[in-house]
Short mmCIF file of N, CA and C in Angstrom, two decimals:
data_model
loop_
_atom_site.label_atom_id
_atom_site.label_comp_id
_atom_site.label_asym_id
_atom_site.label_seq_id
_atom_site.Cartn_x
_atom_site.Cartn_y
_atom_site.Cartn_z
N MET P 1 29.84 14.63 3.72
CA MET P 1 30.51 15.90 3.89
C MET P 1 30.22 16.44 5.29
N SER P 2 31.18 17.08 5.88
CA SER P 2 31.04 17.63 7.23
C SER P 2 30.08 18.80 7.26
N SER P 3 29.40 18.91 8.36
CA SER P 3 28.50 20.04 8.58
C SER P 3 28.90 20.74 9.88
N PHE P 4 28.92 22.05 9.84
CA PHE P 4 29.28 22.85 10.99
C PHE P 4 28.16 23.83 11.30
N GLU P 5 28.14 24.32 12.52
CA GLU P 5 27.25 25.42 12.89
C GLU P 5 28.12 26.57 13.38
N VAL P 6 27.89 27.75 12.83
CA VAL P 6 28.57 28.96 13.28
C VAL P 6 27.48 29.93 13.72
N PHE P 7 27.83 30.81 14.66
CA PHE P 7 26.81 31.75 15.12
C PHE P 7 27.43 33.10 15.41
N ARG P 8 26.56 34.06 15.47
CA ARG P 8 26.94 35.42 15.85
C ARG P 8 25.81 35.96 16.71
N GLU P 9 26.16 36.77 17.70
CA GLU P 9 25.16 37.33 18.62
C GLU P 9 25.21 38.85 18.58
N PHE P 10 24.10 39.45 18.96
CA PHE P 10 24.06 40.89 19.18
C PHE P 10 23.03 41.19 20.26
N TYR P 11 23.16 42.35 20.83
CA TYR P 11 22.23 42.82 21.87
C TYR P 11 21.45 44.00 21.35
N PHE P 12 20.24 44.16 21.88
CA PHE P 12 19.49 45.39 21.65
C PHE P 12 18.59 45.65 22.84
N GLU P 13 18.24 46.90 23.00
CA GLU P 13 17.33 47.35 24.06
C GLU P 13 16.04 47.78 23.37
N ALA P 14 14.90 47.39 23.94
CA ALA P 14 13.63 47.78 23.33
C ALA P 14 12.52 47.75 24.37
N ALA P 15 11.46 48.48 24.06
CA ALA P 15 10.28 48.52 24.92
C ALA P 15 9.13 47.79 24.22
N HIS P 16 8.21 47.31 25.03
CA HIS P 16 6.98 46.73 24.49
C HIS P 16 5.91 46.71 25.57
N ALA P 17 4.71 46.43 25.15
CA ALA P 17 3.58 46.21 26.06
C ALA P 17 2.79 45.06 25.47
N LEU P 18 2.36 44.15 26.29
CA LEU P 18 1.68 42.96 25.78
C LEU P 18 0.17 43.13 25.67
N TYR P 19 -0.37 44.18 26.22
CA TYR P 19 -1.79 44.54 26.03
C TYR P 19 -2.73 43.35 26.02
N ASP P 20 -2.55 42.44 26.91
CA ASP P 20 -3.42 41.27 26.99
C ASP P 20 -4.73 41.69 27.66
N PRO P 21 -5.85 41.61 26.95
CA PRO P 21 -7.11 42.04 27.56
C PRO P 21 -7.51 41.20 28.77
N GLU P 22 -6.93 40.01 28.89
CA GLU P 22 -7.22 39.15 30.03
C GLU P 22 -6.36 39.49 31.25
N ALA P 23 -5.29 40.27 31.02
CA ALA P 23 -4.41 40.62 32.14
C ALA P 23 -5.12 41.59 33.07
N PRO P 24 -4.90 41.46 34.36
CA PRO P 24 -5.54 42.39 35.29
C PRO P 24 -5.09 43.83 35.04
N GLU P 25 -5.99 44.75 35.27
CA GLU P 25 -5.66 46.17 35.11
C GLU P 25 -4.41 46.49 35.92
N GLY P 26 -3.44 47.15 35.28
CA GLY P 26 -2.20 47.51 35.96
C GLY P 26 -1.21 46.37 36.08
N GLY P 27 -1.52 45.20 35.50
CA GLY P 27 -0.61 44.06 35.57
C GLY P 27 0.70 44.36 34.86
N LYS P 28 1.77 43.72 35.30
CA LYS P 28 3.09 44.04 34.75
C LYS P 28 3.21 43.75 33.26
N TYR P 29 2.48 42.79 32.74
CA TYR P 29 2.57 42.49 31.31
C TYR P 29 1.81 43.51 30.48
N ARG P 30 0.86 44.16 31.08
CA ARG P 30 0.02 45.11 30.36
C ARG P 30 0.70 46.47 30.22
N ASN P 31 1.56 46.81 31.16
CA ASN P 31 2.21 48.12 31.16
C ASN P 31 3.38 48.16 30.18
N LEU P 32 3.65 49.35 29.70
CA LEU P 32 4.83 49.59 28.89
C LEU P 32 6.06 49.28 29.74
N HIS P 33 6.98 48.47 29.19
CA HIS P 33 8.21 48.13 29.89
C HIS P 33 9.27 47.75 28.87
N GLY P 34 10.50 47.64 29.32
CA GLY P 34 11.59 47.35 28.40
C GLY P 34 12.44 46.20 28.85
N HIS P 35 13.25 45.71 27.92
CA HIS P 35 14.15 44.59 28.18
C HIS P 35 15.46 44.81 27.43
N SER P 36 16.49 44.15 27.91
CA SER P 36 17.72 43.96 27.15
C SER P 36 17.59 42.59 26.50
N PHE P 37 17.70 42.54 25.19
CA PHE P 37 17.56 41.30 24.44
C PHE P 37 18.92 40.89 23.88
N ARG P 38 19.17 39.59 23.87
CA ARG P 38 20.34 39.02 23.20
C ARG P 38 19.81 38.11 22.11
N VAL P 39 20.34 38.28 20.91
CA VAL P 39 19.92 37.48 19.76
C VAL P 39 21.10 36.65 19.28
N ARG P 40 20.86 35.36 19.06
CA ARG P 40 21.88 34.48 18.49
C ARG P 40 21.34 33.95 17.16
N VAL P 41 22.13 34.13 16.11
CA VAL P 41 21.77 33.63 14.78
C VAL P 41 22.78 32.56 14.41
N THR P 42 22.27 31.36 14.11
CA THR P 42 23.12 30.21 13.81
C THR P 42 22.93 29.79 12.36
N LEU P 43 24.05 29.56 11.69
CA LEU P 43 24.05 29.05 10.31
C LEU P 43 24.64 27.64 10.33
N ARG P 44 24.11 26.78 9.48
CA ARG P 44 24.61 25.40 9.39
C ARG P 44 25.02 25.13 7.94
N GLY P 45 26.14 24.46 7.78
CA GLY P 45 26.55 24.09 6.44
C GLY P 45 27.95 23.52 6.42
N ALA P 46 28.36 23.21 5.22
CA ALA P 46 29.72 22.72 5.01
C ALA P 46 30.60 23.90 4.61
N PRO P 47 31.82 23.93 5.07
CA PRO P 47 32.73 25.00 4.64
C PRO P 47 32.93 24.96 3.13
N SER P 48 32.98 26.15 2.53
CA SER P 48 33.23 26.20 1.09
C SER P 48 34.65 25.73 0.81
N VAL P 49 34.86 25.20 -0.37
CA VAL P 49 36.18 24.72 -0.76
C VAL P 49 37.16 25.88 -0.82
N GLU P 50 36.71 27.02 -1.36
CA GLU P 50 37.59 28.16 -1.54
C GLU P 50 37.96 28.84 -0.21
N GLU P 51 36.94 29.21 0.55
CA GLU P 51 37.16 30.01 1.77
C GLU P 51 37.39 29.15 3.01
N GLN P 52 36.91 27.91 2.98
CA GLN P 52 37.03 26.97 4.08
C GLN P 52 36.28 27.43 5.33
N TRP P 53 35.16 28.14 5.11
CA TRP P 53 34.27 28.50 6.21
C TRP P 53 32.83 28.39 5.74
N VAL P 54 31.92 28.28 6.69
CA VAL P 54 30.50 28.22 6.37
C VAL P 54 30.05 29.57 5.84
N MET P 55 30.47 30.65 6.53
CA MET P 55 30.18 32.02 6.08
C MET P 55 31.19 32.95 6.72
N ASP P 56 31.53 33.98 6.02
CA ASP P 56 32.38 35.03 6.55
C ASP P 56 31.63 35.69 7.72
N LEU P 57 32.13 35.53 8.95
CA LEU P 57 31.43 36.06 10.11
C LEU P 57 31.41 37.58 10.14
N GLY P 58 32.34 38.22 9.45
CA GLY P 58 32.30 39.67 9.30
C GLY P 58 31.10 40.10 8.46
N LYS P 59 30.85 39.36 7.39
CA LYS P 59 29.68 39.63 6.53
C LYS P 59 28.39 39.40 7.32
N LEU P 60 28.36 38.32 8.08
CA LEU P 60 27.20 38.05 8.93
C LEU P 60 27.00 39.19 9.93
N GLY P 61 28.08 39.65 10.54
CA GLY P 61 27.99 40.74 11.49
C GLY P 61 27.43 42.02 10.88
N ARG P 62 27.83 42.32 9.65
CA ARG P 62 27.30 43.52 8.98
C ARG P 62 25.80 43.38 8.71
N ARG P 63 25.37 42.19 8.33
CA ARG P 63 23.93 41.96 8.09
C ARG P 63 23.15 42.09 9.39
N LEU P 64 23.69 41.55 10.47
CA LEU P 64 23.00 41.64 11.76
C LEU P 64 22.99 43.07 12.29
N ALA P 65 24.01 43.86 11.96
CA ALA P 65 24.04 45.26 12.38
C ALA P 65 22.87 46.03 11.76
N GLU P 66 22.51 45.71 10.52
CA GLU P 66 21.36 46.34 9.87
C GLU P 66 20.07 46.04 10.65
N LEU P 67 19.92 44.79 11.02
CA LEU P 67 18.74 44.37 11.78
C LEU P 67 18.74 45.01 13.16
N ARG P 68 19.89 45.02 13.83
CA ARG P 68 20.00 45.62 15.16
C ARG P 68 19.60 47.09 15.12
N GLU P 69 20.01 47.79 14.08
CA GLU P 69 19.68 49.21 13.95
C GLU P 69 18.16 49.43 13.98
N ARG P 70 17.42 48.53 13.36
CA ARG P 70 15.96 48.63 13.33
C ARG P 70 15.34 48.30 14.68
N LEU P 71 15.94 47.36 15.42
CA LEU P 71 15.36 46.89 16.67
C LEU P 71 15.76 47.72 17.89
N ASP P 72 16.99 48.22 17.90
CA ASP P 72 17.54 48.86 19.09
C ASP P 72 16.80 50.16 19.43
N HIS P 73 16.42 50.29 20.69
CA HIS P 73 15.70 51.45 21.22
C HIS P 73 14.41 51.72 20.45
N SER P 74 13.75 50.64 20.07
CA SER P 74 12.46 50.76 19.38
C SER P 74 11.32 50.41 20.34
N PHE P 75 10.10 50.71 19.90
CA PHE P 75 8.90 50.25 20.57
C PHE P 75 8.41 49.07 19.73
N LEU P 76 8.63 47.86 20.21
CA LEU P 76 8.40 46.66 19.41
C LEU P 76 6.97 46.56 18.89
N ASN P 77 6.02 47.10 19.61
CA ASN P 77 4.63 47.05 19.15
C ASN P 77 4.44 47.77 17.82
N ASP P 78 5.35 48.67 17.47
CA ASP P 78 5.24 49.44 16.23
C ASP P 78 5.92 48.77 15.03
N LEU P 79 6.60 47.65 15.23
CA LEU P 79 7.28 47.00 14.12
C LEU P 79 6.27 46.28 13.22
N GLU P 80 6.21 46.71 11.99
CA GLU P 80 5.29 46.10 11.04
C GLU P 80 5.66 44.64 10.81
N GLY P 81 4.68 43.76 10.91
CA GLY P 81 4.91 42.34 10.67
C GLY P 81 5.29 41.54 11.90
N LEU P 82 5.49 42.20 13.04
CA LEU P 82 5.88 41.47 14.24
C LEU P 82 4.67 40.84 14.94
N GLY P 83 3.58 41.58 15.03
CA GLY P 83 2.44 41.10 15.81
C GLY P 83 2.69 41.39 17.28
N LYS P 84 2.03 40.64 18.14
CA LYS P 84 2.22 40.81 19.58
C LYS P 84 3.69 40.54 19.90
N PRO P 85 4.38 41.45 20.59
CA PRO P 85 5.83 41.34 20.74
C PRO P 85 6.29 40.32 21.79
N THR P 86 5.98 39.07 21.54
CA THR P 86 6.42 37.97 22.40
C THR P 86 7.79 37.48 21.94
N LEU P 87 8.46 36.70 22.76
CA LEU P 87 9.73 36.11 22.35
C LEU P 87 9.55 35.24 21.10
N GLU P 88 8.45 34.50 21.06
CA GLU P 88 8.19 33.63 19.91
C GLU P 88 8.06 34.44 18.63
N ASN P 89 7.28 35.52 18.69
CA ASN P 89 7.10 36.34 17.50
C ASN P 89 8.38 37.07 17.11
N LEU P 90 9.19 37.47 18.08
CA LEU P 90 10.47 38.09 17.76
C LEU P 90 11.38 37.11 17.01
N CYS P 91 11.44 35.87 17.47
CA CYS P 91 12.25 34.86 16.77
C CYS P 91 11.79 34.70 15.32
N ALA P 92 10.50 34.54 15.12
CA ALA P 92 9.97 34.34 13.77
C ALA P 92 10.18 35.58 12.90
N TYR P 93 10.02 36.78 13.48
CA TYR P 93 10.23 38.03 12.75
C TYR P 93 11.68 38.13 12.27
N ILE P 94 12.61 37.83 13.16
CA ILE P 94 14.03 37.89 12.79
C ILE P 94 14.35 36.84 11.73
N TRP P 95 13.79 35.64 11.89
CA TRP P 95 13.99 34.58 10.89
C TRP P 95 13.52 35.06 9.51
N ARG P 96 12.30 35.60 9.45
CA ARG P 96 11.76 36.04 8.16
C ARG P 96 12.62 37.14 7.54
N ASP P 97 13.18 38.00 8.38
CA ASP P 97 14.02 39.08 7.88
C ASP P 97 15.33 38.55 7.31
N LEU P 98 15.93 37.57 7.97
CA LEU P 98 17.26 37.09 7.60
C LEU P 98 17.27 35.98 6.55
N ALA P 99 16.26 35.13 6.55
CA ALA P 99 16.27 33.93 5.72
C ALA P 99 16.56 34.20 4.24
N PRO P 100 15.98 35.24 3.63
CA PRO P 100 16.25 35.44 2.20
C PRO P 100 17.72 35.74 1.87
N THR P 101 18.48 36.25 2.83
CA THR P 101 19.86 36.65 2.54
C THR P 101 20.91 35.78 3.24
N LEU P 102 20.47 34.81 4.04
CA LEU P 102 21.43 33.97 4.76
C LEU P 102 21.18 32.49 4.48
N PRO P 103 21.78 31.98 3.41
CA PRO P 103 21.66 30.55 3.16
C PRO P 103 22.23 29.77 4.35
N GLY P 104 21.58 28.70 4.69
CA GLY P 104 22.05 27.89 5.81
C GLY P 104 21.54 28.35 7.16
N LEU P 105 20.63 29.33 7.17
CA LEU P 105 20.07 29.78 8.45
C LEU P 105 19.44 28.58 9.14
N ALA P 106 19.89 28.29 10.35
CA ALA P 106 19.44 27.09 11.06
C ALA P 106 18.64 27.41 12.31
N GLU P 107 18.93 28.54 12.94
CA GLU P 107 18.30 28.80 14.24
C GLU P 107 18.41 30.28 14.58
N VAL P 108 17.34 30.80 15.18
CA VAL P 108 17.35 32.15 15.75
C VAL P 108 16.91 32.01 17.20
N GLY P 109 17.73 32.53 18.10
CA GLY P 109 17.38 32.54 19.52
C GLY P 109 17.28 33.97 20.01
N VAL P 110 16.27 34.25 20.81
CA VAL P 110 16.11 35.56 21.44
C VAL P 110 16.03 35.31 22.94
N PHE P 111 16.89 35.99 23.69
CA PHE P 111 17.03 35.74 25.12
C PHE P 111 16.93 37.04 25.91
N ARG P 112 16.27 36.95 27.05
CA ARG P 112 16.25 38.03 28.03
C ARG P 112 17.03 37.50 29.23
N ASP P 113 18.33 37.69 29.16
CA ASP P 113 19.22 37.09 30.15
C ASP P 113 18.90 37.52 31.57
N SER P 114 18.51 38.77 31.77
CA SER P 114 18.23 39.25 33.13
C SER P 114 16.98 38.59 33.71
N CYS P 115 16.15 38.03 32.85
CA CYS P 115 14.94 37.33 33.30
C CYS P 115 15.13 35.81 33.29
N PHE P 116 16.30 35.35 32.83
CA PHE P 116 16.61 33.92 32.73
C PHE P 116 15.62 33.20 31.83
N GLU P 117 15.32 33.82 30.66
CA GLU P 117 14.35 33.21 29.75
C GLU P 117 14.73 33.50 28.30
N GLY P 118 14.16 32.73 27.42
CA GLY P 118 14.44 32.91 26.01
C GLY P 118 13.61 31.98 25.17
N CYS P 119 13.82 32.08 23.86
CA CYS P 119 13.09 31.26 22.90
C CYS P 119 14.02 30.98 21.73
N VAL P 120 13.90 29.79 21.16
CA VAL P 120 14.69 29.41 20.00
C VAL P 120 13.74 28.95 18.89
N TYR P 121 13.99 29.44 17.68
CA TYR P 121 13.17 29.09 16.51
C TYR P 121 14.07 28.45 15.47
N ARG P 122 13.61 27.34 14.91
CA ARG P 122 14.41 26.61 13.94
C ARG P 122 13.80 26.61 12.55
N GLY P 123 12.94 27.52 12.27
CA GLY P 123 12.46 27.73 10.91
C GLY P 123 11.27 26.91 10.49
N ASP P 124 10.86 27.21 9.29
CA ASP P 124 9.65 26.58 8.73
C ASP P 124 9.97 25.20 8.20
#
């Protein structure tokens, strides 16, 4: 049977501080700062016989809007369950949030396009 990957993206703005005790006093990672984040959520599967799609992308968009509402204009250090607000931890946090409601979740990517960097997580 054929397998497809479909994805949806969203953006959010958020602040964080990495509070690394090893970082020099006043270092850029230690100070409160913000980023524009782009998140890509990818689902993998075979299209259903009835609908002929892996998932209704409108339904996926509504689910991601709930998550975006929680992340946008937040202080990431305050998000329960995130831990240190690194790209890696953001990917895993988003995965844990979405996995119970999105069968076929294959990949979560978090990107800071203005910094030319990002992280991709493919699950447990």
